[in-house]
XYZ file of C-alpha atoms in Angstrom:
667
model
C 25.749 -6.748 -36.591
C 27.025 -5.274 -33.349
C 27.187 -1.544 -32.753
C 29.265 -0.832 -29.649
C 28.621 2.012 -27.220
C 30.804 5.084 -27.374
C 32.993 4.189 -24.406
C 32.124 7.398 -22.523
C 30.900 7.680 -18.939
C 27.267 7.127 -19.840
C 25.546 4.023 -18.457
C 25.482 1.143 -20.924
C 22.753 -1.226 -22.011
C 22.398 -4.220 -24.333
C 19.532 -4.432 -26.846
C 19.155 -7.803 -28.622
C 16.338 -8.514 -31.070
C 15.687 -11.482 -33.342
C 13.301 -10.957 -36.252
C 14.529 -13.561 -38.757
C 14.935 -17.272 -37.997
C 16.812 -19.829 -40.096
C 14.826 -22.881 -41.211
C 15.939 -26.261 -39.913
C 14.964 -27.832 -43.288
C 17.518 -27.768 -46.163
C 16.537 -25.466 -49.041
C 16.151 -28.359 -51.531
C 13.798 -30.371 -49.302
C 10.121 -30.102 -48.440
C 9.401 -29.636 -44.727
C 7.857 -32.749 -43.181
C 4.455 -32.540 -41.436
C 4.603 -30.882 -37.982
C 8.208 -29.808 -38.535
C 9.645 -27.587 -35.835
C 10.427 -24.004 -36.779
C 10.023 -20.403 -35.741
C 8.044 -17.763 -37.614
C 9.825 -14.538 -38.444
C 8.971 -11.483 -36.317
C 8.892 -8.565 -38.791
C 8.034 -6.028 -36.075
C 11.516 -6.424 -34.563
C 13.146 -4.476 -37.411
C 10.757 -1.590 -36.721
C 11.167 -1.661 -32.937
C 14.941 -1.878 -32.670
C 15.744 1.649 -33.998
C 12.956 3.176 -31.896
C 14.119 1.415 -28.738
C 17.742 2.333 -29.347
C 16.854 5.998 -29.783
C 14.630 5.925 -26.685
C 17.383 4.477 -24.503
C 19.906 6.926 -25.941
C 17.605 9.827 -25.027
C 17.966 8.617 -21.434
C 21.765 8.892 -21.884
C 22.453 5.182 -22.335
C 25.284 4.012 -24.550
C 23.466 1.280 -26.492
C 25.033 -1.917 -27.771
C 22.451 -3.254 -30.232
C 22.655 -6.796 -31.573
C 20.317 -7.813 -34.404
C 19.413 -11.363 -35.302
C 22.171 -13.032 -33.245
C 22.692 -16.778 -33.446
C 23.009 -18.772 -30.231
C 26.730 -18.128 -29.935
C 26.220 -14.371 -30.444
C 23.425 -14.310 -27.849
C 25.785 -15.825 -25.293
C 28.587 -13.483 -26.297
C 26.323 -10.460 -25.960
C 25.138 -11.523 -22.502
C 28.645 -12.200 -21.241
C 29.826 -8.813 -22.521
C 26.939 -7.053 -20.738
C 27.657 -8.925 -17.524
C 31.402 -8.348 -17.661
C 31.056 -4.617 -18.388
C 28.359 -4.089 -15.727
C 25.668 -2.938 -18.140
C 22.661 -1.402 -16.428
C 19.936 -2.815 -18.697
C 19.561 -5.848 -20.966
C 16.485 -5.760 -23.232
C 15.691 -8.778 -25.432
C 12.993 -9.427 -28.081
C 12.438 -12.805 -29.705
C 10.464 -15.998 -29.438
C 10.649 -17.600 -26.009
C 10.495 -21.248 -25.105
C 10.579 -23.264 -21.906
C 11.978 -26.444 -23.494
C 15.350 -27.575 -24.727
C 15.444 -29.609 -27.980
C 14.156 -33.137 -27.418
C 13.740 -32.312 -23.717
C 17.174 -33.719 -23.000
C 17.351 -32.067 -19.565
C 15.032 -31.557 -16.622
C 12.222 -29.042 -16.887
C 11.401 -26.463 -14.191
C 8.760 -23.847 -13.483
C 11.411 -21.136 -14.082
C 13.219 -22.356 -17.182
C 13.060 -19.808 -20.029
C 15.126 -19.538 -23.204
C 15.475 -16.775 -25.754
C 15.347 -18.316 -29.230
C 18.335 -17.291 -31.350
C 18.212 -16.585 -35.102
C 19.532 -20.079 -35.881
C 16.711 -21.572 -33.804
C 19.185 -22.526 -31.109
C 18.436 -22.535 -27.387
C 20.701 -23.497 -24.528
C 22.647 -22.231 -21.547
C 23.792 -19.173 -23.541
C 20.173 -18.046 -23.978
C 18.713 -19.161 -20.616
C 17.177 -15.949 -19.303
C 16.437 -17.440 -15.885
C 20.150 -18.231 -15.545
C 20.966 -14.663 -16.577
C 18.854 -13.392 -13.693
C 20.698 -15.613 -11.201
C 24.025 -14.577 -12.702
C 23.194 -10.864 -12.563
C 22.464 -11.132 -8.849
C 26.148 -11.910 -8.309
C 27.407 -8.861 -10.237
C 28.730 -5.749 -8.453
C 26.270 -3.321 -10.083
C 22.458 -3.469 -10.293
C 20.944 -4.746 -13.534
C 17.495 -4.584 -15.118
C 16.288 -7.310 -17.497
C 13.536 -6.213 -19.904
C 12.219 -9.469 -21.391
C 9.905 -9.502 -24.430
C 9.461 -13.245 -24.903
C 6.557 -15.642 -24.584
C 6.218 -16.790 -20.945
C 8.638 -14.029 -19.964
C 7.187 -13.846 -16.462
C 9.284 -16.849 -15.489
C 12.323 -14.565 -15.385
C 10.581 -12.396 -12.768
C 9.713 -15.368 -10.548
C 13.063 -17.104 -10.065
C 12.738 -18.860 -6.702
C 16.332 -18.264 -5.650
C 15.862 -14.518 -6.061
C 12.462 -14.439 -4.363
C 14.094 -15.273 -1.025
C 16.875 -12.678 -1.332
C 16.371 -9.871 1.241
C 15.175 -6.629 -0.339
C 18.323 -4.764 0.655
C 20.507 -7.396 -1.045
C 18.607 -7.745 -4.335
C 20.718 -6.714 -7.320
C 18.657 -7.730 -10.372
C 15.173 -6.666 -11.402
C 12.931 -7.890 -14.226
C 10.115 -6.387 -16.284
C 8.553 -9.161 -18.362
C 6.105 -9.007 -21.262
C 3.717 -11.708 -20.059
C 2.935 -14.184 -17.322
C 4.957 -17.382 -16.839
C 2.282 -19.237 -18.832
C 1.208 -16.722 -21.503
C 2.389 -15.689 -24.930
C 3.635 -12.242 -25.924
C 2.322 -10.847 -29.201
C 3.633 -8.584 -31.954
C 6.191 -6.732 -29.856
C 3.399 -4.838 -28.101
C 5.321 -4.928 -24.830
C 8.513 -3.469 -26.321
C 6.477 -0.801 -28.099
C 4.944 0.115 -24.731
C 8.410 0.237 -23.160
C 9.578 2.560 -25.949
C 6.529 4.756 -25.412
C 7.233 5.072 -21.680
C 10.949 5.700 -22.229
C 10.016 8.527 -24.591
C 7.668 9.960 -21.965
C 10.431 9.765 -19.354
C 12.807 11.644 -21.653
C 10.134 14.299 -22.268
C 8.787 14.878 -18.757
C 10.191 12.282 -16.366
C 6.673 10.869 -15.941
C 6.183 13.986 -13.804
C 8.676 12.727 -11.235
C 9.597 15.355 -8.681
C 12.837 17.266 -9.366
C 14.184 16.190 -5.966
C 14.471 12.567 -7.194
C 17.353 11.581 -9.444
C 15.575 8.550 -10.917
C 12.032 7.785 -11.994
C 10.768 5.222 -9.524
C 9.932 1.614 -10.274
C 6.275 1.854 -9.322
C 5.936 4.879 -11.582
C 7.472 3.140 -14.607
C 5.939 -0.350 -14.442
C 2.284 0.782 -14.230
C 2.951 3.274 -17.044
C 4.141 0.422 -19.277
C 1.025 -1.595 -18.450
C -1.229 1.386 -19.245
C 0.531 1.959 -22.563
C 0.156 -1.722 -23.365
C -3.559 -1.509 -22.628
C -3.997 1.569 -24.818
C -2.536 -0.387 -27.726
C -5.342 -2.928 -27.429
C -3.154 -5.689 -26.017
C -4.473 -7.863 -23.208
C -1.005 -8.887 -22.049
C -0.340 -8.510 -18.328
C 3.259 -7.681 -17.567
C 5.047 -9.326 -14.650
C 7.827 -7.646 -12.719
C 10.015 -7.992 -9.674
C 8.344 -6.923 -6.458
C 10.154 -3.870 -5.116
C 10.301 -2.729 -1.522
C 9.037 0.855 -1.230
C 11.977 1.801 0.964
C 14.449 0.975 -1.823
C 12.729 2.054 -4.995
C 13.776 5.696 -4.767
C 17.321 4.896 -5.782
C 16.897 2.183 -8.467
C 19.221 3.720 -11.062
C 17.645 2.619 -14.346
C 15.497 5.555 -15.482
C 17.218 8.961 -15.070
C 14.809 11.777 -14.253
C 15.398 14.671 -16.701
C 13.692 17.052 -14.240
C 16.181 16.257 -11.459
C 17.826 19.287 -9.880
C 21.162 18.511 -8.266
C 20.628 20.500 -5.081
C 21.551 18.859 -1.748
C 19.527 21.497 0.094
C 16.316 20.396 -1.579
C 17.145 16.763 -0.916
C 17.576 17.577 2.773
C 14.288 19.447 2.719
C 12.506 16.294 1.492
C 13.848 14.337 4.481
C 11.736 16.403 6.887
C 8.739 14.366 8.038
C 5.482 15.457 6.325
C 3.588 16.976 9.293
C 6.621 19.218 9.901
C 7.554 19.761 6.261
C 4.206 21.432 5.590
C 5.256 24.373 7.771
C 8.351 24.849 5.648
C 6.313 24.604 2.444
C 3.679 27.067 3.637
C 6.407 29.507 4.639
C 7.875 29.117 1.166
C 11.031 27.178 1.980
C 11.858 26.624 -1.664
C 11.761 30.407 -2.097
C 14.255 30.649 0.760
C 16.526 28.251 -1.089
C 16.837 30.645 -4.008
C 16.069 34.121 -2.691
C 16.124 34.121 1.081
C 15.780 37.854 1.518
C 12.439 38.529 -0.160
C 9.792 36.370 1.491
C 8.848 36.496 5.167
C 8.892 39.959 6.697
C 6.539 41.406 9.306
C 4.689 40.365 12.459
C 7.772 41.333 14.471
C 5.741 42.056 17.594
C 3.949 38.716 17.521
C 7.201 36.812 16.910
C 8.801 38.612 19.861
C 5.826 37.569 21.987
C 5.697 33.905 20.944
C 9.403 32.969 20.656
C 10.117 33.370 24.411
C 6.872 31.519 25.130
C 8.138 28.546 23.103
C 11.463 28.581 24.981
C 10.107 28.898 28.535
C 8.933 25.590 30.088
C 7.247 27.448 32.961
C 4.778 29.328 30.752
C 1.105 28.412 30.478
C -0.453 25.661 28.434
C -2.335 27.259 25.511
C -2.009 30.048 22.941
C -4.360 30.301 19.955
C -3.404 32.343 16.883
C -6.395 33.270 14.743
C -7.483 35.772 12.130
C -8.863 36.172 8.611
C -7.692 33.997 5.705
C -4.349 35.381 4.583
C -3.581 37.342 7.737
C -0.326 35.413 8.184
C -1.201 32.729 10.777
C 0.692 29.974 8.991
C 3.635 32.214 8.119
C 3.930 33.267 11.765
C 3.811 29.701 13.099
C 6.005 28.500 10.235
C 8.677 31.008 11.231
C 8.661 29.603 14.777
C 8.912 26.018 13.529
C 11.634 26.744 10.978
C 13.736 28.510 13.608
C 13.183 26.101 16.496
C 12.440 22.582 15.224
C 15.684 20.615 15.120
C 14.643 18.597 12.057
C 14.152 21.784 10.034
C 17.254 23.496 11.387
C 19.299 20.451 10.359
C 17.820 20.309 6.853
C 17.583 24.039 6.107
C 19.781 26.076 8.473
C 19.671 29.074 6.133
C 16.020 29.677 7.055
C 16.844 30.091 10.738
C 19.795 32.362 9.903
C 17.567 34.565 7.762
C 14.809 34.771 10.372
C 17.339 35.565 13.097
C 18.726 38.384 10.976
C 15.249 39.821 10.453
C 13.830 39.325 13.954
C 16.565 38.497 16.485
C 14.082 38.671 19.386
C 11.502 36.594 17.534
C 13.483 33.400 17.005
C 13.071 30.494 19.440
C 16.054 28.359 20.353
C 16.553 25.023 18.569
C 14.643 22.636 20.795
C 14.796 18.818 20.638
C 11.438 18.565 22.425
C 9.582 20.922 20.066
C 6.978 19.057 17.989
C 5.103 20.524 15.042
C 1.920 19.340 13.351
C 0.446 20.830 10.213
C -3.039 19.328 10.359
C -4.118 19.715 6.735
C -6.049 16.540 5.762
C -4.788 14.662 8.841
C -6.879 12.781 11.358
C -6.348 11.910 15.011
C -4.441 8.687 14.291
C -2.018 10.448 11.932
C -1.392 13.190 14.491
C -0.779 10.710 17.312
C 1.623 8.738 15.130
C 3.618 11.871 14.349
C 3.701 13.056 17.977
C 4.859 9.626 19.125
C 7.726 9.874 16.643
C 8.647 13.523 17.220
C 8.668 13.228 21.004
C 10.696 9.990 20.683
C 8.139 8.002 22.649
C 8.149 4.980 20.333
C 11.377 3.636 21.875
C 9.686 2.604 25.098
C 10.678 -0.964 25.953
C 7.126 -2.246 26.318
C 5.805 -0.924 23.001
C 6.232 -2.086 19.443
C 8.607 -0.051 17.273
C 6.713 2.853 15.729
C 3.459 2.004 17.505
C 1.586 5.249 18.248
C 0.155 6.118 21.620
C -3.532 6.529 22.294
C -4.576 9.923 23.658
C -4.834 8.532 27.191
C -1.426 6.886 26.943
C 0.103 10.051 25.506
C -1.238 12.189 28.350
C 0.079 9.727 30.939
C 3.496 9.531 29.292
C 3.827 13.323 28.987
C 3.352 13.673 32.742
C 6.635 11.815 33.258
C 8.803 14.073 31.058
C 11.233 16.477 32.782
C 9.417 19.551 31.392
C 6.217 20.114 29.368
C 7.219 19.880 25.690
C 6.060 22.594 23.268
C 3.774 21.747 20.340
C 2.981 24.067 17.428
C -0.249 22.902 15.790
C -1.381 24.735 12.649
C -4.342 24.495 10.254
C -6.770 22.910 12.701
C -9.565 24.150 10.428
C -8.105 22.124 7.512
C -7.863 18.806 9.408
C -10.050 15.768 8.866
C -12.835 16.030 11.470
C -11.263 19.038 13.245
C -13.831 18.949 16.056
C -12.568 15.501 17.089
C -8.983 16.739 17.158
C -9.975 19.698 19.289
C -12.108 17.749 21.813
C -10.156 14.500 21.997
C -6.574 15.791 21.821
C -5.924 19.527 21.960
C -8.091 20.511 24.915
C -6.918 17.492 26.996
C -3.287 18.429 26.242
C -3.720 21.775 28.005
C -6.176 20.774 30.735
C -4.368 17.649 31.956
C -1.879 18.613 34.676
C 1.488 17.227 35.687
C 2.386 16.519 39.338
C 3.960 20.015 39.509
C 0.664 21.617 38.470
C 1.728 22.615 34.940
C -0.181 21.425 31.860
C 1.439 18.363 30.255
C 2.027 20.325 27.037
C 2.645 23.910 25.936
C 0.449 24.293 22.877
C 0.183 26.933 20.156
C -2.762 26.395 17.774
C -3.374 28.220 14.511
C -6.968 28.213 13.255
C -9.726 30.336 11.778
C -12.418 31.943 13.940
C -15.112 29.322 13.362
C -17.955 28.777 15.859
C -16.902 25.142 15.851
C -13.745 26.104 17.746
C -15.440 28.267 20.390
C -14.394 25.986 23.309
C -10.732 26.297 22.318
C -10.942 30.031 21.631
C -12.696 30.677 24.961
C -10.137 28.592 26.837
C -7.285 30.614 25.288
C -9.067 33.882 25.968
C -9.605 32.947 29.631
C -5.856 32.360 29.947
C -5.076 35.672 28.241
C -3.446 33.874 25.317
C -5.771 34.500 22.358
C -3.763 36.245 19.635
C -6.080 37.625 16.942
C -3.938 38.922 14.096
C -6.833 41.066 12.872
C -6.806 43.028 16.130
C -3.219 44.221 15.796
C -3.106 48.065 16.037
C -3.531 49.691 12.634
C -0.202 51.523 12.766
C 1.718 48.352 13.621
C -0.011 46.348 10.880
C 0.619 49.103 8.349
C 4.341 49.309 9.254
C 4.770 45.549 8.999
C 2.985 45.431 5.673
C 4.931 48.387 4.275
C 8.226 46.766 5.313
C 7.175 43.525 3.652
C 6.265 45.315 0.409
C 9.397 47.485 0.402
C 11.680 44.479 0.612
C 9.798 42.688 -2.131
C 9.873 45.686 -4.462
C 13.594 46.158 -3.807
C 14.137 42.784 -5.502
C 11.635 43.399 -8.311
C 13.355 43.951 -11.703
C 11.174 46.963 -12.511
C 11.758 48.702 -9.165
C 15.234 47.848 -7.906
C 17.264 50.563 -9.656
C 18.691 53.198 -7.293
C 16.590 55.962 -8.868
C 13.459 53.880 -8.209
C 13.769 54.077 -4.423
C 11.246 56.950 -4.103
C 8.867 55.118 -6.436
C 8.931 51.824 -4.530
C 8.706 53.652 -1.207
C 5.589 55.522 -2.331
C 4.085 52.387 -3.843
C 4.673 50.261 -0.723
C 3.269 52.952 1.557
C 0.211 53.496 -0.612
C -0.607 49.777 -0.868
C -0.162 49.288 2.884
C -2.394 52.242 3.677
C -5.143 51.086 1.319
C -5.163 47.534 2.697
C -5.337 48.614 6.344
C -7.659 51.593 6.236
C -10.863 49.571 6.778
C -10.897 47.230 9.836
C -13.843 45.270 8.395
C -11.897 44.523 5.222
C -8.903 43.403 7.268
C -11.055 40.932 9.176
C -12.411 39.418 5.942
C -9.188 38.954 3.955
C -5.688 39.172 5.362
C -3.779 42.092 3.848
C -0.508 40.142 3.585
C -2.104 37.615 1.217
C -3.741 40.312 -0.901
C -0.482 42.290 -1.062
C 1.451 39.212 -2.075
C -0.801 38.530 -5.058
C -0.853 42.215 -6.016
C 2.946 42.159 -6.174
C 2.628 39.358 -8.732
C 0.153 41.459 -10.723
C 2.714 44.277 -10.745
C 4.860 42.037 -12.971
C 2.344 42.664 -15.754
C 1.751 46.371 -15.074
C 3.965 49.186 -16.318
C 6.075 50.563 -13.501
C 5.200 54.137 -12.517
C 7.778 56.783 -13.344
C 7.455 58.948 -10.234
C 6.236 58.911 -6.647
C 2.878 60.510 -7.471
C 1.889 57.897 -10.038
C 3.225 55.164 -7.721
C 0.945 56.376 -4.930
C -2.035 56.325 -7.301
C -1.209 52.797 -8.448
C -0.914 51.592 -4.875
C -4.214 53.191 -3.889
C -5.952 51.097 -6.599
C -4.955 47.787 -5.000
C -7.948 45.400 -4.775
C -8.987 44.840 -1.159
C -9.969 41.175 -1.266
C -8.437 37.928 -2.418
C -11.126 37.326 -5.099
C -10.625 40.782 -6.584
C -6.824 40.707 -6.652
C -6.824 37.155 -8.036
C -9.212 38.158 -10.837
C -7.001 41.165 -11.576
C -3.920 38.974 -11.917
C -5.654 36.409 -14.134
C -7.006 39.199 -16.315
C -3.464 40.399 -16.945
C -2.331 36.962 -18.174
C -2.659 36.043 -21.858
C -3.768 32.521 -20.895
C -5.752 33.553 -17.833
C -8.851 31.421 -18.417
C -6.738 28.303 -18.983
C -4.669 29.040 -15.874
C -7.908 29.379 -13.943
C -9.101 25.961 -15.133
C -5.919 24.277 -13.966
C -5.913 26.091 -10.629
C -9.606 25.252 -10.172
C -8.767 21.576 -10.677
C -5.943 21.809 -8.138
C -8.341 23.454 -5.664
C -10.000 20.074 -5.072
C -6.763 18.404 -4.016
C -6.503 16.823 -0.593
C -3.443 16.205 1.562
C -0.206 16.991 -0.247
C -1.995 17.471 -3.560
C -2.991 16.073 -6.966
C -0.585 14.500 -9.490
C -0.480 15.873 -13.020
C -2.690 13.155 -14.471
C -5.465 13.901 -11.944
C -5.305 17.615 -12.774
C -5.407 16.789 -16.487
C -8.524 14.703 -15.904
C -10.370 17.493 -14.059
C -9.224 20.701 -15.801
C -11.171 20.137 -19.081
C -14.358 20.414 -17.044
C -13.518 24.093 -16.521
C -11.998 24.814 -19.941
C -12.360 22.609 -23.025
C -9.491 21.052 -24.918
C -6.834 21.207 -22.215
C -4.567 18.182 -22.711
C -1.977 16.679 -20.384
C 0.906 18.494 -22.082
C -1.024 21.777 -21.781
C -1.494 21.096 -18.077
C 2.250 20.714 -17.567
C 2.934 24.071 -19.217
C 0.144 25.761 -17.270
C 1.328 24.313 -13.963
C 4.721 25.816 -14.654
C 3.140 29.183 -15.497
C 1.002 29.041 -12.336
C 3.768 27.986 -9.938
C 3.340 31.222 -7.941
C -0.003 29.873 -6.706
C 1.198 26.334 -6.055
C 2.925 24.257 -3.433
C 4.336 20.839 -4.237
C 4.786 17.523 -2.500
C 6.025 14.073 -3.510
C 3.779 11.037 -3.889
C 4.996 7.597 -2.791
C 5.674 6.739 -6.444
C 7.884 9.824 -6.797
C 5.477 11.960 -8.820
C 5.069 15.648 -8.031
C 1.882 16.588 -6.202
C 0.323 20.031 -6.540
C -1.927 22.008 -4.224
C -2.805 25.686 -3.953
C -0.620 27.829 -1.741
C -3.544 29.055 0.367
C -6.788 27.458 1.493
C -8.661 30.732 0.990
C -7.835 30.627 -2.722
C -8.896 26.981 -2.884
C -12.253 27.853 -1.306
C -12.797 30.698 -3.776
C -11.957 28.607 -6.851
C -14.181 25.739 -5.750
C -17.060 28.191 -5.675
C -15.983 30.043 -8.861
C -14.163 27.585 -11.156
C -15.374 28.981 -14.494
C -14.015 32.050 -16.255
C -16.373 34.981 -16.507
C -15.288 35.714 -20.072
C -15.548 33.147 -22.869
C -12.626 30.666 -23.163
C -9.682 31.827 -25.238
């Protein structure tokens, strides 16, 4: 029976399964000893409806063919090839021999056994793979046969360049092993169902779930079923896998701006993430406000090649170091301006004197979890030094080579280097790279680089801090005059509250004005508190807590509410969690994320750690909690396409590592 697809614009796929096999012995005769024949496969009747539904949930128009004879197998294949089907999935017995071995045997030969027991050119899966390579559209063969791995090892396809390959195979077993009980197809169905439910946690910026996300998931599902089968699949070049169009990602967001954002190289992209670029994409006007004086001081410094070599920006956790440097990078780094021009336009509207010019020589390094080699590789790329004739393509410079090469440039290039305190072995980066960059001189007497560094005030960094102080270029954000800090903070809060649903009505203007002023005054009244926790970070979290608090009805009650703002990150974080109905579970997930390195943890790693801090949190719970906690999170993309999560601020990560358990009993 053949059930054709609907003929709409959905991608099409062919599903062929053989569960019943005709006997080669007439009904009125006894089978002779050792007679050839094929056992029925009763599991096929159970798998076919499940597989069809799973493929349909991924928007495929499914042509399903049950128990086809040899002629029908060939007809089904030719139809799939002619109509450019995206996937062909087959389940049956598999054999490597033709009847009576009438033709030559090869290491690749593989036949799907038809319901009449027939095998031949119509059912030669290895020939299908060769044939599919010649078709105009890419095709995936999902092969659940004994010795199916032969289809993934066709020699003619193994030598095809990666950028010309047009057919891919996922096979149930090795070229020399059996496949049992449809376990492979059941695992495929399981993974397809997971993709339809959550995209295997693939990042929303990717339209398709990647190959090296899907294939390992099938193997894991196969293992969970108790099967020892080892699947074999086509080797896929990492540079191509992002676009293999077989497994649509249901989480994909069709937004070219976000796709451009993902093209920014990671050491630069971190600045955009820390500044909240994805917030800019949706609500540009409500995020970065303040530090106008510091921006007006640093932007001309970035533009002027004759200025000195070093500026260090320091201060308490949450004082706005990364936001300040991120604003400079987002306005001046050509890669960011190309990918997200709206950020520069917004910053220019807010602080016209605090926006550097787009600069092709500006490099940016966010040092979180990066070592010296990673930094040198990125600088070699950003300063376009890897095109030198006597160096290999992409080969990074050593520090000595970099210093020598920088002396030959027309002007000293600017470098914005943030999160030194979060780097791998930060002391090595400081001694071996940063200090030499500003103490090595060019022939004209200028330092070879103009460097801005963002870091905490740790004793470890005393040599760098003292060098900046001696040059008059140590910018401590905690030493900003109280009145200036209070004005910046009040402006920041006023703009946020103006967009808040509970405060944006015209008659609420006096209320939000009183609330913003009261919060700003409370957070800046004690210089010691300011130097322990940055008021911008505390205010930001308090604004989230306001979502769960009843809005005051007049200016007097607004001023009282603002005066009660917690003065530290731990206190305001505990306040916000206490206002959430699932606060202890949110804490467990955030505590798990706190241990993430680099761009973050994938969902499965968080799901493995979170139960340590709260019992009975499953993987599906983690997904819901990550969505509820997105205010506290930043995301990245793993090489396999999965979303990575990390906390939005290192200070919060430090606090949760030390205090991962809820004070109250679990809900």
